[in-house]
Structure formats: structure tokens, C-alpha cells
Rosetta silent file (secondary structure, phi, psi, omega in degrees, C-alpha in Angstrom):
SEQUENCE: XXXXXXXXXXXXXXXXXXXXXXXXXXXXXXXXXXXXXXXXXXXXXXXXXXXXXXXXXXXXXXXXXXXXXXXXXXXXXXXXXXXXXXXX
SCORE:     score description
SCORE:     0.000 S_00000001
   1 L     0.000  140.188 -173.769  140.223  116.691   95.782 S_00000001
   2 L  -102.421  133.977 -153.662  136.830  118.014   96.286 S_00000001
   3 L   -47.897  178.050 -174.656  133.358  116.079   96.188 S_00000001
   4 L  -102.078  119.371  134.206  131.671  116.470   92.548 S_00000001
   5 L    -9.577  130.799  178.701  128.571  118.730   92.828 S_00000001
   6 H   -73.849  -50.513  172.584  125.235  117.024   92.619 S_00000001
   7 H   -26.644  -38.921 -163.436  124.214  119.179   90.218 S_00000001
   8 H  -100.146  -21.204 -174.370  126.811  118.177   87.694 S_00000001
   9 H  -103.152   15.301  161.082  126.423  114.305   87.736 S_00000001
  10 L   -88.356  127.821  173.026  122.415  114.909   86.668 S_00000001
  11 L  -107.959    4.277 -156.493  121.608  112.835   83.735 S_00000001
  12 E  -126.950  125.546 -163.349  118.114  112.159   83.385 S_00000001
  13 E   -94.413  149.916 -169.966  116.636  114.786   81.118 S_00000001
  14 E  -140.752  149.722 -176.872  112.947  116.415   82.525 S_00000001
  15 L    49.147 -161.338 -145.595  110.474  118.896   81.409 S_00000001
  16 L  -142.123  153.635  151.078  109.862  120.178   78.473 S_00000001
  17 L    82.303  159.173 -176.027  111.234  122.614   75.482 S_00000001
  18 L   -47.962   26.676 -175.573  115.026  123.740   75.261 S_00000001
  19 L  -122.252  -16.959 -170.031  115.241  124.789   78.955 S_00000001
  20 L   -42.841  137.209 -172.048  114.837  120.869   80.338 S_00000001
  21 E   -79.024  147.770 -175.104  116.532  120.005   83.493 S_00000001
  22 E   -90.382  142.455  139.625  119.154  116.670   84.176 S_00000001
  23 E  -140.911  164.178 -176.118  117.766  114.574   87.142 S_00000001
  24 L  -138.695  140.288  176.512  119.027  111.709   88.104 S_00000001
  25 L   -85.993  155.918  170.455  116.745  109.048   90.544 S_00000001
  26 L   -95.450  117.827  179.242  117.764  108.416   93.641 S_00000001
  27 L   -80.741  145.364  168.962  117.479  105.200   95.087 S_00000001
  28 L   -22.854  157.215  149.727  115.413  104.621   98.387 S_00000001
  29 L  -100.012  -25.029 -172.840  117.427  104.298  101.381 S_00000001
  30 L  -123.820  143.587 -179.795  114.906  102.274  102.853 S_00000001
  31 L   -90.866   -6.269  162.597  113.173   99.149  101.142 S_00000001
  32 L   -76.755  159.372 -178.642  109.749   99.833  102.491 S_00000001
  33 L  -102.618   27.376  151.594  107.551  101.880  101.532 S_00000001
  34 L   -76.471  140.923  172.731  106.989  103.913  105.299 S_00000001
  35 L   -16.903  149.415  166.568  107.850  107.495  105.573 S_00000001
  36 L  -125.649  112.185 -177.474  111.107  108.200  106.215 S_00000001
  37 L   -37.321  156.282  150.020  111.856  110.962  109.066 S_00000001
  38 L  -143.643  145.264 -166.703  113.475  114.076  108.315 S_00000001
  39 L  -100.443  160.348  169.371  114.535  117.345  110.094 S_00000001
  40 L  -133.304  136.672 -172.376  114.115  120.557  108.782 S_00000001
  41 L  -126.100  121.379  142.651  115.585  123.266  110.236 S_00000001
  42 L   -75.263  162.888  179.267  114.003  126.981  110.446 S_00000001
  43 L   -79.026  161.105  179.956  114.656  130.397  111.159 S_00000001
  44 H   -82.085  -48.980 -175.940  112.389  130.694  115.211 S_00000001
  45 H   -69.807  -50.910  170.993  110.516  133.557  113.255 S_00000001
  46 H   -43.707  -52.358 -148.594  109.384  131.034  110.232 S_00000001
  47 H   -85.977  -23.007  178.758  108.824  128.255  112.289 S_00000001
  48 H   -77.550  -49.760 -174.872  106.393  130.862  114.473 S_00000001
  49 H   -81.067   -6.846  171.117  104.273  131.912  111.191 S_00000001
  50 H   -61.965  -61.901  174.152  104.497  128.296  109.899 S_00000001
  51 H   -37.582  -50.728  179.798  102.833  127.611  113.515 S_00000001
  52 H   -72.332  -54.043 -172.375  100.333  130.579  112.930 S_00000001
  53 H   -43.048  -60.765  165.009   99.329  129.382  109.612 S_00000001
  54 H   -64.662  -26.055  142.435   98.592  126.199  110.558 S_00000001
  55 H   -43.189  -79.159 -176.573   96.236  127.394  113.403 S_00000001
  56 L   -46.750   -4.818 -172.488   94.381  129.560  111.261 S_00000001
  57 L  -135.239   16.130 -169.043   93.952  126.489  108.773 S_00000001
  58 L    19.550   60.709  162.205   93.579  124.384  111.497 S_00000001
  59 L  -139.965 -162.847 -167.926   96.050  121.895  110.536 S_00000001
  60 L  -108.781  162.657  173.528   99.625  120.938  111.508 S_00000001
  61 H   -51.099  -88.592 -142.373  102.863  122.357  110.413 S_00000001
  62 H   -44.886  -56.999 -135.947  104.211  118.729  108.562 S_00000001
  63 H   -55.417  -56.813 -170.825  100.425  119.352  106.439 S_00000001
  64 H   -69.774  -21.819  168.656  101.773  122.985  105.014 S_00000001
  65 H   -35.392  -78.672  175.561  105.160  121.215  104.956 S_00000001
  66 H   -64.517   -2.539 -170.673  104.095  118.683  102.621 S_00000001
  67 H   -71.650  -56.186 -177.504  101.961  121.270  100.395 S_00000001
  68 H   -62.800  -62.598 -158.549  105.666  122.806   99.738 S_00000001
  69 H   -49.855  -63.257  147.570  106.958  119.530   98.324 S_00000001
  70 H    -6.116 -101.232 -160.374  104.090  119.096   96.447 S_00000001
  71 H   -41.789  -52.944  176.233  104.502  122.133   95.070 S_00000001
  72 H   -54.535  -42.734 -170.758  108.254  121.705   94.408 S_00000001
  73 H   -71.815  -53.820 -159.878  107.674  117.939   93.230 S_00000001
  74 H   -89.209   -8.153  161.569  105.036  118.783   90.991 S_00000001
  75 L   -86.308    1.346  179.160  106.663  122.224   89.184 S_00000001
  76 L  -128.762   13.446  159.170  109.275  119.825   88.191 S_00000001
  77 L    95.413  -15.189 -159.660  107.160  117.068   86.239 S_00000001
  78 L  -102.323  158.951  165.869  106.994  114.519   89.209 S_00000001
  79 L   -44.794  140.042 -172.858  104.107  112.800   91.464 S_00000001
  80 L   -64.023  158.720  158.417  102.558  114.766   94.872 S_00000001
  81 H   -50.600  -46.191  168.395  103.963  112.748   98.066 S_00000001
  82 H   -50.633  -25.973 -163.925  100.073  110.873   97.829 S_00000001
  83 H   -77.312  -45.819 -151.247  100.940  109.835   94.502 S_00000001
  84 H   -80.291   -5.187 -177.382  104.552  108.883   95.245 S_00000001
  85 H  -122.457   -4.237  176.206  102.769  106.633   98.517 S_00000001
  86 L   -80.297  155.493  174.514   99.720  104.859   96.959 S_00000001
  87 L   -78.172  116.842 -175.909   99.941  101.147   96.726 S_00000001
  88 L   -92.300    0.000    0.000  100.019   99.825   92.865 S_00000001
């Protein structure tokens, strides 16, 4: 028997108008609220214009990193990583 897709076990209805998307939250793995590492793995050629990018914009890779989440987090109804890290 084969795992279930994640996809198919989303329940938690999101966005707006007949097209809304299932999510389902995930609970933390960790009960604090510090960062939690993660690896990302690139193509050598990405990870070189990632590199360039961030020179020219004099910032770090993780910076444009988190910009994409952002972006992903926040086309999908949810809080920026600042949002999702301030203290209430």
C-alpha cells in the first residue's frame, strides 16, 4: 500500500471564489519559536545567479530566499515569514 498524497488529505478551505484551495495546518515540529534550519538544494548554475543577484543587491542568498516564500506564502492568503515571527 502506498502513502496517501498530501495533496489529497487537504481540508482547510483558502482563498477566495469557486477556485479555493484545501490546506491543512501543520503543526510546528519545534515548540519555540527560533528558525528552524533547512536545506535547499539547487541546480550549481542557479545557485551561481542566486549568488550574483545577491551581490548586485548587496545582500545574501537566504534574503532573496526568503523574498520567494514571501511571495509563495503571501499569493496563497497567508502571513510573510516577519509576520509569521513577530512576538504577540
Amino acid at each position: 500500500m502506498g502513502r496517501k498524497p498530501l495533496l489529497d488529505s487537504l481540508d482547510m478551505e483558502m482563498g477566495q471564489g469557486d477556485s479555493a484551495e484545501k490546506v491543512v495546518p501543520i503543526k510546528a515540529a519545534a515548540t519555540s519559536d527560533k528558525p528552524i534550519k533547512t536545506s535547499l538544494y539547487l541546480p550549481p548554475k542557479a545557485l551561481k545567479r542566486m549568488k550574483e543577484l545577491a551581490l548586485a543587491q548587496d545582500c545574501k542568498v537566504h534574503d532573496l530566499v526568503i523574498q520567494g516564500v514571501d511571495h509563495v506564502l503571501t499569493s496563497k492568503g497567508f502571513p510573510t515569514v516577519a509576520e509569521h515571527t513577530r512576538k504577540e
